[in-house]
Structure formats: C-alpha cells, structure tokens
Short mmCIF file of C-alpha atoms (C1' of nucleotides) in Angstrom, two decimals:
data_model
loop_
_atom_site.label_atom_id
_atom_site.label_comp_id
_atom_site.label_asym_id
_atom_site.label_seq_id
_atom_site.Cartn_x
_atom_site.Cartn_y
_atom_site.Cartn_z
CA UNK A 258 27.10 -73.59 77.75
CA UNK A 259 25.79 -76.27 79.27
CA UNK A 260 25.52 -80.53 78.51
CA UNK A 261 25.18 -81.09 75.04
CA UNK A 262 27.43 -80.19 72.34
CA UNK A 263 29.13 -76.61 72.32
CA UNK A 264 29.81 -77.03 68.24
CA UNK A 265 26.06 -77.62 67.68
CA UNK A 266 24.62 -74.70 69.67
CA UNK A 267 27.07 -72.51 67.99
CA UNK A 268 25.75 -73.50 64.43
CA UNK A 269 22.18 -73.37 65.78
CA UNK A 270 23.34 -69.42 66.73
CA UNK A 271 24.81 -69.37 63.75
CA UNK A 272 21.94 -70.39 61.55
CA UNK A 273 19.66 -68.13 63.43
CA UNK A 274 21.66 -64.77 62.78
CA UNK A 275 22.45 -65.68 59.05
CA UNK A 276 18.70 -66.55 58.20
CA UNK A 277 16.79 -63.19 60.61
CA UNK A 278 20.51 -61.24 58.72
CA UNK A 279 19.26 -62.04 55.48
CA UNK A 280 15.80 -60.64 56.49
CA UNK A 281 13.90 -63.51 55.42
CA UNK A 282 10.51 -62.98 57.76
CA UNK A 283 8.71 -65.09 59.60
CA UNK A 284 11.92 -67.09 60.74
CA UNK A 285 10.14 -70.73 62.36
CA UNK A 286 12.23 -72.76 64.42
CA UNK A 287 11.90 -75.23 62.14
CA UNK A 288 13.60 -73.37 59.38
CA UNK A 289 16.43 -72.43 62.06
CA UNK A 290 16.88 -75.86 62.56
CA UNK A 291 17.02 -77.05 58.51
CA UNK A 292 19.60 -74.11 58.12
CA UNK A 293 22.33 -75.52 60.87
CA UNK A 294 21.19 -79.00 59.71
CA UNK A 295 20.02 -80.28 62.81
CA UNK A 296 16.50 -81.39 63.89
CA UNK A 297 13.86 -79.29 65.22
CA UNK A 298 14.35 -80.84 68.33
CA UNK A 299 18.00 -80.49 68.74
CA UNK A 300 17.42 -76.82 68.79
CA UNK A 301 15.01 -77.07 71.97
CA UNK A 302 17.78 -79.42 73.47
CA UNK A 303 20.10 -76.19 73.51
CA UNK A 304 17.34 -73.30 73.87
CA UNK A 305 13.77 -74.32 75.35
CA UNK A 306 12.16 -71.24 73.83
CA UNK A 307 12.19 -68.88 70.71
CA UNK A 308 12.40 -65.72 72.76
CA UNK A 309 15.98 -67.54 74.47
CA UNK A 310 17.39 -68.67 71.18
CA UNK A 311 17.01 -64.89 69.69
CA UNK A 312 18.00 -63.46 72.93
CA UNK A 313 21.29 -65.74 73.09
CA UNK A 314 21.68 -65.12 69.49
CA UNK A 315 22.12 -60.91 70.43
CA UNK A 316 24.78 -62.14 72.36
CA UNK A 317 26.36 -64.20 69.82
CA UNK A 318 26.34 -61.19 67.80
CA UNK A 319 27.57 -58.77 70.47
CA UNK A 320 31.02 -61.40 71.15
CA UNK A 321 31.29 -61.28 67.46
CA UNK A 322 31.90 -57.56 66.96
CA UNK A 323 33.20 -56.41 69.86
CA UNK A 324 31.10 -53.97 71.12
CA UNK A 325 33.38 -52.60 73.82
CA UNK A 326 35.95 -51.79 71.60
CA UNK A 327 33.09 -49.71 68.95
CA UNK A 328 32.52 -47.84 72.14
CA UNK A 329 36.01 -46.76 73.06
CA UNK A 330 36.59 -43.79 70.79
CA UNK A 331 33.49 -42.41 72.19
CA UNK A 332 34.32 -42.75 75.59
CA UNK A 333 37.69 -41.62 75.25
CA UNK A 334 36.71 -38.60 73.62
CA UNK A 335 37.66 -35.19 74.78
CA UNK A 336 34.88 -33.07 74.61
CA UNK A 337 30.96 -33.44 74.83
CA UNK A 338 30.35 -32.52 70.96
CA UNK A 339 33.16 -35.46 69.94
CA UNK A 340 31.22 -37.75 72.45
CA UNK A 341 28.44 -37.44 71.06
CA UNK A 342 29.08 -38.06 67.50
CA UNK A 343 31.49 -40.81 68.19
CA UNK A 344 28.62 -42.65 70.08
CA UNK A 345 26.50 -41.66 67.09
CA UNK A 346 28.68 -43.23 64.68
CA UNK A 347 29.27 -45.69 67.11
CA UNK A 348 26.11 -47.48 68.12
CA UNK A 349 24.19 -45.63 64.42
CA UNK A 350 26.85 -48.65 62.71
CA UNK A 351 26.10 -51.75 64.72
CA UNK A 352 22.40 -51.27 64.52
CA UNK A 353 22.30 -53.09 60.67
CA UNK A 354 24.41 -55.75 62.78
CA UNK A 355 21.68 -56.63 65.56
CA UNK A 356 18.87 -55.12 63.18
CA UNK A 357 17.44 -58.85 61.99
CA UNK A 358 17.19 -60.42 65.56
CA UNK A 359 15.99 -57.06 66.73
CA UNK A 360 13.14 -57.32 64.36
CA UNK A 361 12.33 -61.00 65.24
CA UNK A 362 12.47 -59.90 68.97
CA UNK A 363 10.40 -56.36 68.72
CA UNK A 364 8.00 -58.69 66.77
CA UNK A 365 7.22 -60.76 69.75
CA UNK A 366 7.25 -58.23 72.37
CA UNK A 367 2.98 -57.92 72.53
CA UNK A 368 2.90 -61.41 73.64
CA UNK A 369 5.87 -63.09 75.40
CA UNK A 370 7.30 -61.27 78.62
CA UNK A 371 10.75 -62.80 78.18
CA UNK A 372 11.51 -61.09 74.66
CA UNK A 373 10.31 -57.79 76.05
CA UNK A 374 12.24 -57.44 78.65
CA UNK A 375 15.60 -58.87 77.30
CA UNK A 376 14.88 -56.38 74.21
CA UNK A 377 14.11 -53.42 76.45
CA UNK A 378 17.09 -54.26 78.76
CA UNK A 379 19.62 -53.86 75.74
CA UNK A 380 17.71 -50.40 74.97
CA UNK A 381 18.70 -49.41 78.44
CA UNK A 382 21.97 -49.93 77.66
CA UNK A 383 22.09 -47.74 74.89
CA UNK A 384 19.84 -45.00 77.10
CA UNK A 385 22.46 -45.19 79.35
CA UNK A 386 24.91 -44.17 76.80
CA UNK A 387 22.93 -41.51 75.08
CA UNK A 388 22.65 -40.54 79.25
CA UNK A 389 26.76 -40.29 79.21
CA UNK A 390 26.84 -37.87 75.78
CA UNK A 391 24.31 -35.52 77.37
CA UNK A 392 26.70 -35.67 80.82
CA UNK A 393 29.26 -34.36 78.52
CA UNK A 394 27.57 -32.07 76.74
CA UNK A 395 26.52 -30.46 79.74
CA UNK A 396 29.84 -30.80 81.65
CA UNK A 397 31.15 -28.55 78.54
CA UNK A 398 28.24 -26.33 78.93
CA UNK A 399 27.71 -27.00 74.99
CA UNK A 400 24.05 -28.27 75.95
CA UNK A 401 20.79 -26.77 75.38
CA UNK A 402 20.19 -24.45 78.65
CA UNK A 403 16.15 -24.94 78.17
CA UNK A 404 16.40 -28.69 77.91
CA UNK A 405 17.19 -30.78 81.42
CA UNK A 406 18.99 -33.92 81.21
CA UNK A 407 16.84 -36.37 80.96
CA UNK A 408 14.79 -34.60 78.25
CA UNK A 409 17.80 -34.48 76.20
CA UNK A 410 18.50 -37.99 76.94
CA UNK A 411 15.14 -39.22 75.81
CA UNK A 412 15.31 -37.00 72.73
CA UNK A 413 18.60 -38.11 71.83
CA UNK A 414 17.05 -41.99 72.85
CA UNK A 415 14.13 -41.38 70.88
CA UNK A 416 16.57 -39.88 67.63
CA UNK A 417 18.94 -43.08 67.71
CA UNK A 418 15.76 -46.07 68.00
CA UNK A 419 16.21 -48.88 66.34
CA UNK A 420 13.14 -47.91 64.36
CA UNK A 421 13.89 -44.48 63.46
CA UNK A 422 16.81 -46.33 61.54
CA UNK A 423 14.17 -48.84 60.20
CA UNK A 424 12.17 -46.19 58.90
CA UNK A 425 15.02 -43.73 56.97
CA UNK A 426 16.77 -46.78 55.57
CA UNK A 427 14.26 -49.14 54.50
CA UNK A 428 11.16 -47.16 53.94
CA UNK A 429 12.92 -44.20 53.12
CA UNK A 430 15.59 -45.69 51.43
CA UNK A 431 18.33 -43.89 52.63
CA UNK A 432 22.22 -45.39 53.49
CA UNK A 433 23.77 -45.81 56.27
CA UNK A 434 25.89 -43.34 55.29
CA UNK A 435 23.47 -40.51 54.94
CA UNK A 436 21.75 -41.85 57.64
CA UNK A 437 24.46 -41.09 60.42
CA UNK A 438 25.61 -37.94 58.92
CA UNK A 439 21.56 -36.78 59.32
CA UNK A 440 21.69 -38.52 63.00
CA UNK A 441 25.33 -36.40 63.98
CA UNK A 442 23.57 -33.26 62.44
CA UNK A 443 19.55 -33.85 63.92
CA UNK A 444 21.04 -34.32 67.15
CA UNK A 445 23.68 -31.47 67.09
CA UNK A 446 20.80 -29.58 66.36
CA UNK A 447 18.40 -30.86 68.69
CA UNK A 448 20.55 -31.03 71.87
CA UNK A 449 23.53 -28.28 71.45
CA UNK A 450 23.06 -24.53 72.43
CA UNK A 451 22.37 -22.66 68.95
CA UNK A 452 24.98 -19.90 70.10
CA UNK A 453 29.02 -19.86 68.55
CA UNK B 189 -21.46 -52.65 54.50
CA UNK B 190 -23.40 -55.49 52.98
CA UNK B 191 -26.48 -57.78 53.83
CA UNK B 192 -25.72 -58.54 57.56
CA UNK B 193 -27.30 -56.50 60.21
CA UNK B 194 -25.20 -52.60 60.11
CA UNK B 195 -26.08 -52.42 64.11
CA UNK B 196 -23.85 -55.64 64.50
CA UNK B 197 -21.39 -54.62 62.68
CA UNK B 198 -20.83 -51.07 64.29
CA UNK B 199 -21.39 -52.72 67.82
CA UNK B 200 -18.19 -54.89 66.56
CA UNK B 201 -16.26 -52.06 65.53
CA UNK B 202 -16.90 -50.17 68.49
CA UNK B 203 -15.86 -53.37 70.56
CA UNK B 204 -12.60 -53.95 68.94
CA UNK B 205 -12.07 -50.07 69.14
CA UNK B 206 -12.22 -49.92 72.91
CA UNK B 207 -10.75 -53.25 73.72
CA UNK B 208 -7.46 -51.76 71.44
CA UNK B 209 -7.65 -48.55 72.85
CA UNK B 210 -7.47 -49.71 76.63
CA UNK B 211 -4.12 -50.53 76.04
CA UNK B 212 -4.88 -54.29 75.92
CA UNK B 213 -2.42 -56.31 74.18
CA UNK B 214 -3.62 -59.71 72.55
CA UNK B 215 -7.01 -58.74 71.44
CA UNK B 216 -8.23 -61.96 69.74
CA UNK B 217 -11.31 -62.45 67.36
CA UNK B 218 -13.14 -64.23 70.36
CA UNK B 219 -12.09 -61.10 72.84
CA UNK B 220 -14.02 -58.87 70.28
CA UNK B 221 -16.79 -61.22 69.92
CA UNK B 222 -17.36 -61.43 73.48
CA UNK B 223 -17.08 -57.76 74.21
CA UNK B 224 -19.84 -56.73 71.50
CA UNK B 225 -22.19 -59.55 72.57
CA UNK B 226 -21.99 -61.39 69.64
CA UNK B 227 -20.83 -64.87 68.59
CA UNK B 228 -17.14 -64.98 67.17
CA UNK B 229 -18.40 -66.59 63.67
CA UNK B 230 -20.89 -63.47 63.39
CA UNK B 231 -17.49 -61.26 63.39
CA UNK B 232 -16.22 -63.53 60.39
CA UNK B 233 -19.47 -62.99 58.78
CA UNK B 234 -18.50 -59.25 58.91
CA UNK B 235 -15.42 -59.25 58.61
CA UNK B 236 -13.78 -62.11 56.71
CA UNK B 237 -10.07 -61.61 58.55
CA UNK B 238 -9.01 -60.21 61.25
CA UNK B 239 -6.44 -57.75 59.41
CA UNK B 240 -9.82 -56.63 57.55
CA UNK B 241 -11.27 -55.68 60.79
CA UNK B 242 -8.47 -53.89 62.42
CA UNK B 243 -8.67 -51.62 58.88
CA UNK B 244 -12.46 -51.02 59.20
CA UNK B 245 -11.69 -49.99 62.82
CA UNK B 246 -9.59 -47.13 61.37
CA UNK B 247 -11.64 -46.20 59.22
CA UNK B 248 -14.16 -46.03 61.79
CA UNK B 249 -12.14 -43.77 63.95
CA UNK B 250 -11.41 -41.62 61.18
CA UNK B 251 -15.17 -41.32 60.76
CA UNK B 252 -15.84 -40.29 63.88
CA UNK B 253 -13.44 -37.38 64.15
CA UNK B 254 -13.50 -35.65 61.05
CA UNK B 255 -10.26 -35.80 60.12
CA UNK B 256 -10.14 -33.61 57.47
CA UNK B 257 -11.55 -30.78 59.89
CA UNK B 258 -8.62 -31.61 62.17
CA UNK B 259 -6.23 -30.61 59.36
CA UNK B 260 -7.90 -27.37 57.86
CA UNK B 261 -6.32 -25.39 60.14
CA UNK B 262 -2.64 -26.69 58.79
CA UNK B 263 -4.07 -26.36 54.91
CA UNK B 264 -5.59 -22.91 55.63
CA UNK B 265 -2.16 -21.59 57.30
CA UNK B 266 -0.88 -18.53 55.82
CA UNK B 267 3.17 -18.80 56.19
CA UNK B 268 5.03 -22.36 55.84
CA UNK B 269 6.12 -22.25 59.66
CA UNK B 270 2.72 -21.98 60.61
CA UNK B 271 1.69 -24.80 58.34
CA UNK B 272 4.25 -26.96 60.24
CA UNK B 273 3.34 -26.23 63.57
CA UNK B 274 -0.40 -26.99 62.95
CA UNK B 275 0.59 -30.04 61.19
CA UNK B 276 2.41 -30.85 64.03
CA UNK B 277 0.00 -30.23 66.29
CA UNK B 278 -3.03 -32.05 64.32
CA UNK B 279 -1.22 -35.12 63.77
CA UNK B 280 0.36 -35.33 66.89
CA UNK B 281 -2.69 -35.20 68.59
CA UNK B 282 -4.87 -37.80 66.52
CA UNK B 283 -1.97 -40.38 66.80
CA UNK B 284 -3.41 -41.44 70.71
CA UNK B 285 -6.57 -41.97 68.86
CA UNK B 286 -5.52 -44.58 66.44
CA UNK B 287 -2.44 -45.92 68.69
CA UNK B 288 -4.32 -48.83 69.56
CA UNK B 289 -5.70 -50.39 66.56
CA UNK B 290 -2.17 -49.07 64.91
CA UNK B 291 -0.29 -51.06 67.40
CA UNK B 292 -2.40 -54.39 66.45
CA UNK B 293 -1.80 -53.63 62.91
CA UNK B 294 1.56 -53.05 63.04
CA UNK B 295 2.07 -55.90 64.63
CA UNK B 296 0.84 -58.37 62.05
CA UNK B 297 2.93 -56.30 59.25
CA UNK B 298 5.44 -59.11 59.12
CA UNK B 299 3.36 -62.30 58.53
CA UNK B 300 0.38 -59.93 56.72
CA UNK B 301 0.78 -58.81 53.41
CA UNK B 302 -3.05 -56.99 53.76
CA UNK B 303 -2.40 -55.73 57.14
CA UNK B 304 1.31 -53.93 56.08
CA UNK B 305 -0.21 -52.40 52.86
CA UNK B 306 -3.41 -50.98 55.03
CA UNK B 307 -0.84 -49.30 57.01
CA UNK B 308 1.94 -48.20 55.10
CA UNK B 309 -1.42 -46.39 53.03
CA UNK B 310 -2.42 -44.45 56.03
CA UNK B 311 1.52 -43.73 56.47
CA UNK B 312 1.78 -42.78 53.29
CA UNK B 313 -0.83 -39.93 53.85
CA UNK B 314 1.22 -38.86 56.75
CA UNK B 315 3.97 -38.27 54.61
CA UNK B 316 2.21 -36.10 51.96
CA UNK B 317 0.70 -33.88 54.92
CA UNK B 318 4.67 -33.89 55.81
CA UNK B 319 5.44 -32.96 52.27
CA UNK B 320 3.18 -30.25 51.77
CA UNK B 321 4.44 -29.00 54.93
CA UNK B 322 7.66 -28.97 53.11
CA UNK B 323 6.22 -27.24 49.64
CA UNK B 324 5.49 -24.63 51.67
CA UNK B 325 8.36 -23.93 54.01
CA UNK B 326 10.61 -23.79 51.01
CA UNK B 327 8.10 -21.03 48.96
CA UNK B 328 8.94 -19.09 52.55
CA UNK B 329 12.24 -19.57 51.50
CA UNK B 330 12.39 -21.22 55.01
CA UNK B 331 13.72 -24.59 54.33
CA UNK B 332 16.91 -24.84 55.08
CA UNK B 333 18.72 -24.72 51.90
CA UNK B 334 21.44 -28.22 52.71
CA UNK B 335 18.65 -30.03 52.60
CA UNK B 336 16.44 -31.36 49.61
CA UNK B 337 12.77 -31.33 49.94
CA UNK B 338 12.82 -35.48 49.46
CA UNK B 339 14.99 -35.17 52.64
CA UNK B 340 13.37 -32.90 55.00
CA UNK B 341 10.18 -34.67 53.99
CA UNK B 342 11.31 -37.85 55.30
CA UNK B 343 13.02 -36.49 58.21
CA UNK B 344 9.86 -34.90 59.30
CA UNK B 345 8.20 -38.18 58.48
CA UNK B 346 10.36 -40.15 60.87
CA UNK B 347 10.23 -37.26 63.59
CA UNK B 348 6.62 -37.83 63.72
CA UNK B 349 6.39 -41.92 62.96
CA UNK B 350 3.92 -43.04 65.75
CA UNK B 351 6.64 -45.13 67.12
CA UNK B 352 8.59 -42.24 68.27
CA UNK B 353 4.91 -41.05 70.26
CA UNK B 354 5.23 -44.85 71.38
CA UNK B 355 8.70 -44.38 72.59
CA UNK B 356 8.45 -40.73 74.15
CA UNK B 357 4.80 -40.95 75.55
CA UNK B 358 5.28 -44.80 76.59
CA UNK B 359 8.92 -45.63 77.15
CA UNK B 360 9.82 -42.37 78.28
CA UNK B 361 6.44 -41.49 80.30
CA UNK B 362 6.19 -37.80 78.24
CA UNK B 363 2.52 -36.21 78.38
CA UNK B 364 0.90 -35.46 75.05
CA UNK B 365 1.40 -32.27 75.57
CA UNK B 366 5.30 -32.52 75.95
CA UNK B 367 5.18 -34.42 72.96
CA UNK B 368 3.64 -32.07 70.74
CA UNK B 369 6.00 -28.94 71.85
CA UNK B 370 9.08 -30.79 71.84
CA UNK B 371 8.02 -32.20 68.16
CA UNK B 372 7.00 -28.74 67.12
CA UNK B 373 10.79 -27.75 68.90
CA UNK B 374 12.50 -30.08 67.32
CA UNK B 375 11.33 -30.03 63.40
CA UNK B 376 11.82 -26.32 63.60
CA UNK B 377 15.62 -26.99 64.57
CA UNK B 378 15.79 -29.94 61.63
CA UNK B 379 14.15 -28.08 59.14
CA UNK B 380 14.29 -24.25 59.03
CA UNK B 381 17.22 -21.77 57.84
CA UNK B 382 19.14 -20.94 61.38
CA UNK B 383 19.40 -17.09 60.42
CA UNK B 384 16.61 -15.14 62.10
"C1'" DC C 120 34.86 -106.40 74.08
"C1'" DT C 121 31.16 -104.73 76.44
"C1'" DG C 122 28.36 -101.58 79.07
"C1'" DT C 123 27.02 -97.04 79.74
"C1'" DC C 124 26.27 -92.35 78.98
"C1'" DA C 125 25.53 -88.23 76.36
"C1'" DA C 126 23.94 -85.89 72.17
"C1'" DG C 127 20.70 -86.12 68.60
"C1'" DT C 128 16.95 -88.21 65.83
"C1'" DT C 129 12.23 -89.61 65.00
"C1'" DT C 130 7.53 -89.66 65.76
"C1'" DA C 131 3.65 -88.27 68.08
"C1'" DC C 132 0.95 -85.16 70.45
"C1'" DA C 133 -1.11 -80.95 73.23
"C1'" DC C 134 -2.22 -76.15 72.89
"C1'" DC C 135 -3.67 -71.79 70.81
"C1'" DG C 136 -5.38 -68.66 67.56
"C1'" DT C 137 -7.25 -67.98 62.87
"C1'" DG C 138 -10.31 -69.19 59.60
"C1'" DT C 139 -14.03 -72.58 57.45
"C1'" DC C 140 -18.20 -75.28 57.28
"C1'" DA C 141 -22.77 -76.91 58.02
"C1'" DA C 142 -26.81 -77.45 60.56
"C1'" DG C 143 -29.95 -75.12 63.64
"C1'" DT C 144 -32.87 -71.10 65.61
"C1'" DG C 145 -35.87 -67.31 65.80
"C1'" DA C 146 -38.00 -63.16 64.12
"C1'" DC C 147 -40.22 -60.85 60.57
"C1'" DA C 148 -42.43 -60.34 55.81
"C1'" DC C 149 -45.74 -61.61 52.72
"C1'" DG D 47 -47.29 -71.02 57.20
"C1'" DT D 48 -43.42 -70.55 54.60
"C1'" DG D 49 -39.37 -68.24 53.26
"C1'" DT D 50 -35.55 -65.79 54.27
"C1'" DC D 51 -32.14 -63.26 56.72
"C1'" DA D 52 -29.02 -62.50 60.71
"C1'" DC D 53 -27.06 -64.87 63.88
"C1'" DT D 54 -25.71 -69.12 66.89
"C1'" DT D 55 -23.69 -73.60 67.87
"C1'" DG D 56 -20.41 -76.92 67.46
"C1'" DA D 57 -17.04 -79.15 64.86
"C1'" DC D 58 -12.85 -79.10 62.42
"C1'" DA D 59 -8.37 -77.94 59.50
"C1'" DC D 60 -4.07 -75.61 59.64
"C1'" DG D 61 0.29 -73.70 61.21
"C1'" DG D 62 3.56 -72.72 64.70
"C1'" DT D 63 5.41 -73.53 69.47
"C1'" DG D 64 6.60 -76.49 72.87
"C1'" DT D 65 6.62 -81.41 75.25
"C1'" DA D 66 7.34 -86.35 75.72
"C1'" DA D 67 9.26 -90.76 74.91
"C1'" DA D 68 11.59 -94.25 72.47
"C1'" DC D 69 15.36 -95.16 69.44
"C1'" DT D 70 20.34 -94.57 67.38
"C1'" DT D 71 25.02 -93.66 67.40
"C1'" DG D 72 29.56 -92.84 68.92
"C1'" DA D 73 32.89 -92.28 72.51
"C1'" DC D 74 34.96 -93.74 76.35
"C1'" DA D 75 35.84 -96.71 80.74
"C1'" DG D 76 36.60 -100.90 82.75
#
DNA sequence: CTGTCAAGTTTACACCGTGTCAAGTGACAC
DNA sequence: GTGTCACTTGACACGGTGTAAACTTGACAG
C-alpha cells in the first residue's frame, strides 16, 4: 500500500492465510512472520496490529477469488427460488475460503473493538444479500405469507452463519457437499410458502 | 469441594456467575476476586485455573435449576412432535441461563484443551436430548423419511447451537420468546413428513 | 565514488493476564 | 499457648502483543 516494500507485505498476507488455511490454532505473529521469512518486526512495519493484518488478509482473500463474479449467477437469476439457491451455493462455497481468518478474527472479537467490527461489517454484507433473496422471493410471491421480511432475512442470516457451517462440517462431520444441498433444502423449507 | 472454606468458594461461584451473566466481556481472575470479596490467590486456591472455574460455574447453574426437572416434561411426552416441541422449548429457554459463562468458555476453546472438552461434554448432552427427540419422531413415523436419523439429529443440533440464540437474540435483537416459536417453527419444517 | 534514503534486522523493553510461590495474619480448637 | 486452617500480601515467571532505537544493506542520485 503504502512505503515499504509491496512484495513483502504480500508474502506477509500470504503467510498469514496459508498458516490460519491450514487451521493450525493459535496463529502468533511471530509464527506469521517465520512463515513469510521475515522478522517479527517487519510484519508491524506493514500492519501495526493483529486485528489489521487478519482484517487485510480477508481482503487478500476476497481479490483472490473474485467474489463479484461468485455472486453474478445469483444476481442474474430469474426468479426468487433460483436466487436464493444460487446465493446459497454461492456464498455456502467461499465460506471454507475465508473460514481460517474468520476463526482467528471471531476469536478476538470479546476483546479488541477493531476485529469486531471489521468481522461484523463483512456479515452485513452477506445480510444484505440474504436481504436481496428474500426481496425476490417475495417479489414472486413464493415467500412465506406469515413471515415479514426481515424475519426471513434473519432466519435465512442465522441458517447461512459462518458457524452453523463450523458446526455441520467439523463437528458434525459433514461435506461441503451435503452441507449446501441441506442449506438449499432447510431454507426452501424455512422461507418458501408450503403450497404447489 | 475440599479443605478450603465451602462459603468462599460458593461466594466465588456466585461472583463469576453474575459478573458473566451481566453481559460483561473480559471477566478476569482479579474481576472475580474483587467482586466476591476475596483475594485473587484465594480463587486459585479453589480453583486451580481459570477454565476449571468457568466449569464449576456451570455446574453451579445447573444445580440451581434442576435441570433434569426442566426436561421431564420433553421425556414424559406422549407423541414424538410433542417431545420436540418441549425439547425445544426447555432448552431454548435454559440457554440465557448459561450464555454467559458459555460465552467465556467458548472463548478459550482454541488455546484450552480443558476448557473445549468441558464444553463440547455439555454439547454433547444437547445432542442426545436432540437425538432422542429424533428416536421418537421416527417411531411416529414422523420423521421425514429423506432424511437419516444421524442427519436430522445434527440438523436439529445446529438449529439449536447456542450461537444461533447468540445470533438471533443478540445480532438480530429477537426476544426469547420469538426465539423459541420460530425454533419450534422451523425444526418442524426441517424435520417432519410434509403430508398432514 | 560517495552520500542518503528506504526497507528490514536485531535487541531490548513495557504491558497484561494467568498461574506459582512463600511468608505472614488471625481465628478457633484443644 | 500452640497448632492449624483459610485466607492475605507481595513478589515473580511466562507468553503474547506492541513499541523503541540502533544497526545493516542495497539502490539510486549527484
């Protein structure tokens, strides 16, 4: 970004999503900086805090897939039922992607301001697109008449958490595969009208 | 427990109860010192860690509200729909009661080997009330039939993980109450035969 | 060739929270 | 009065984050 070297910072981002991908826990700065092979104190030349390296490092991650583009299908999508399961599919397969930092940032949410609100700001993001399925649903009358929109957002929110896919993949074991299938079907169920 | 004065040690419990439950985060040893009127070395001399402590506290919350008698009503149901609900409705309403010291606890799962097994044990429970919720849907013939028991038992497990009652009742501002239908609402859709 | 500047390295240290240790105090038992 | 038990006081080690300052190295300008 700034002064100092742009190769370094990306190896230091580098290092940092390889080592929280690999889910090694308790990921020190120190060990960041042995893994891009740079002192401890190169890595505070580029980032002056933990919570900014992992925050930067989401971002890193986000230019490296593309996110837009994993959107598109969903947003181009004809009707509210095809939304909805595109975005499913959509945001259900870049969660193992931004799963390790996520972790490393939820971790520190209790006691540093900075990684709270840079976590909860991407969460908003994907309210607001579990907030565009339900706009579609309803536009196509296909969603649940007792349910207003917001509830259904917050249900559909609350489906597609981070730790929801946490909990059925690594406690539970499941794949990724089963897991979105469940996810299209639980919320099909959840937010659709039962009629047809 | 053992040779120290019992009075101390339920004045600390009680402390670290209340100073969890009022929503503080960053409850240190010396916070729970201070608010039972004790030294922060007599906590150690109670409790050797602090992950120790935090599992006495649930323990002591259990104790004090009879948490078996909370889920006789689910055990003593008559159909497997019933035996949901009331399941539903008995865990759903204890989780405010151990949200706090569950919060702390879950927070030291990654660098806490002690503190993650504590609490995947008391999820682990969770999940065999969820099961045997299960058992008996499917003798009702009620389970829907796509779905193995394995399945709908951790899909039921996940519906009611305490983070989702974290991210409804604190992210999303839901009352308990709205909670507990919407959960009842919703594992009925994920879980029971459509026809009817 | 030399001076300077920028990027990184090395070493040292402050701060915080957990956990340990050892000596001291005060009440109560016998 | 002498133990002994529960607790206090004060000191310290450790690990991780973040800061500070002095030193090195390489590139580039004049």
């Amino acid at each position: 970004m700034s002064s100092p070297n742009l190769n370094t910072r990306t190896r230091i981002l580098d290092a940092t999503w390889k080592l929280l991908e690999s889910g090694d826990l308790q990921v020190r700065m120190s060990d960041i900086a042995k893994a891009a092979g740079v002192s401890r104190q190169a890595v505070y030349l580029h980032f002056p805090t933990r919570a900014e390296l992992l925050v930067a490092t989401t971002h890193h991650i986000d230019a490296a897939h593309d996110v837009d583009g994993l959107l598109a299908a969903s947003r181009a999508s004809k009707s509210g039922r095809d939304r909805l399961n595109l975005f499913i599919e959509a945001w259900g397969n870049y969660i193992p992607s931004i799963y390790g930092v996520g972790r490393a940032l939820m971790a520190m949410q209790d006691h540093d301001e900075e990684a709270r609100k840079a976590w909860a700001g991407r969460m908003q993001a994907v309210r607001h697109g579990c907030e565009a399925a339900v706009r579609a649903l309803e536009n196509d009358k296909d969603l649940r008449p007792d349910l207003s929109s917001e509830e259904a957002t917050d249900l559909l929110w609350m489906l597609l958490s981070v730790r929801n896919w946490e909990h059925l993949t690594r406690q539970s074991g499941w794949s990724q595969q089963a897991y979105v299938e469940n996810m299209k079907d639980l919320a099909g169920k959840a937010l659709l009208v039962s009629t047809e």
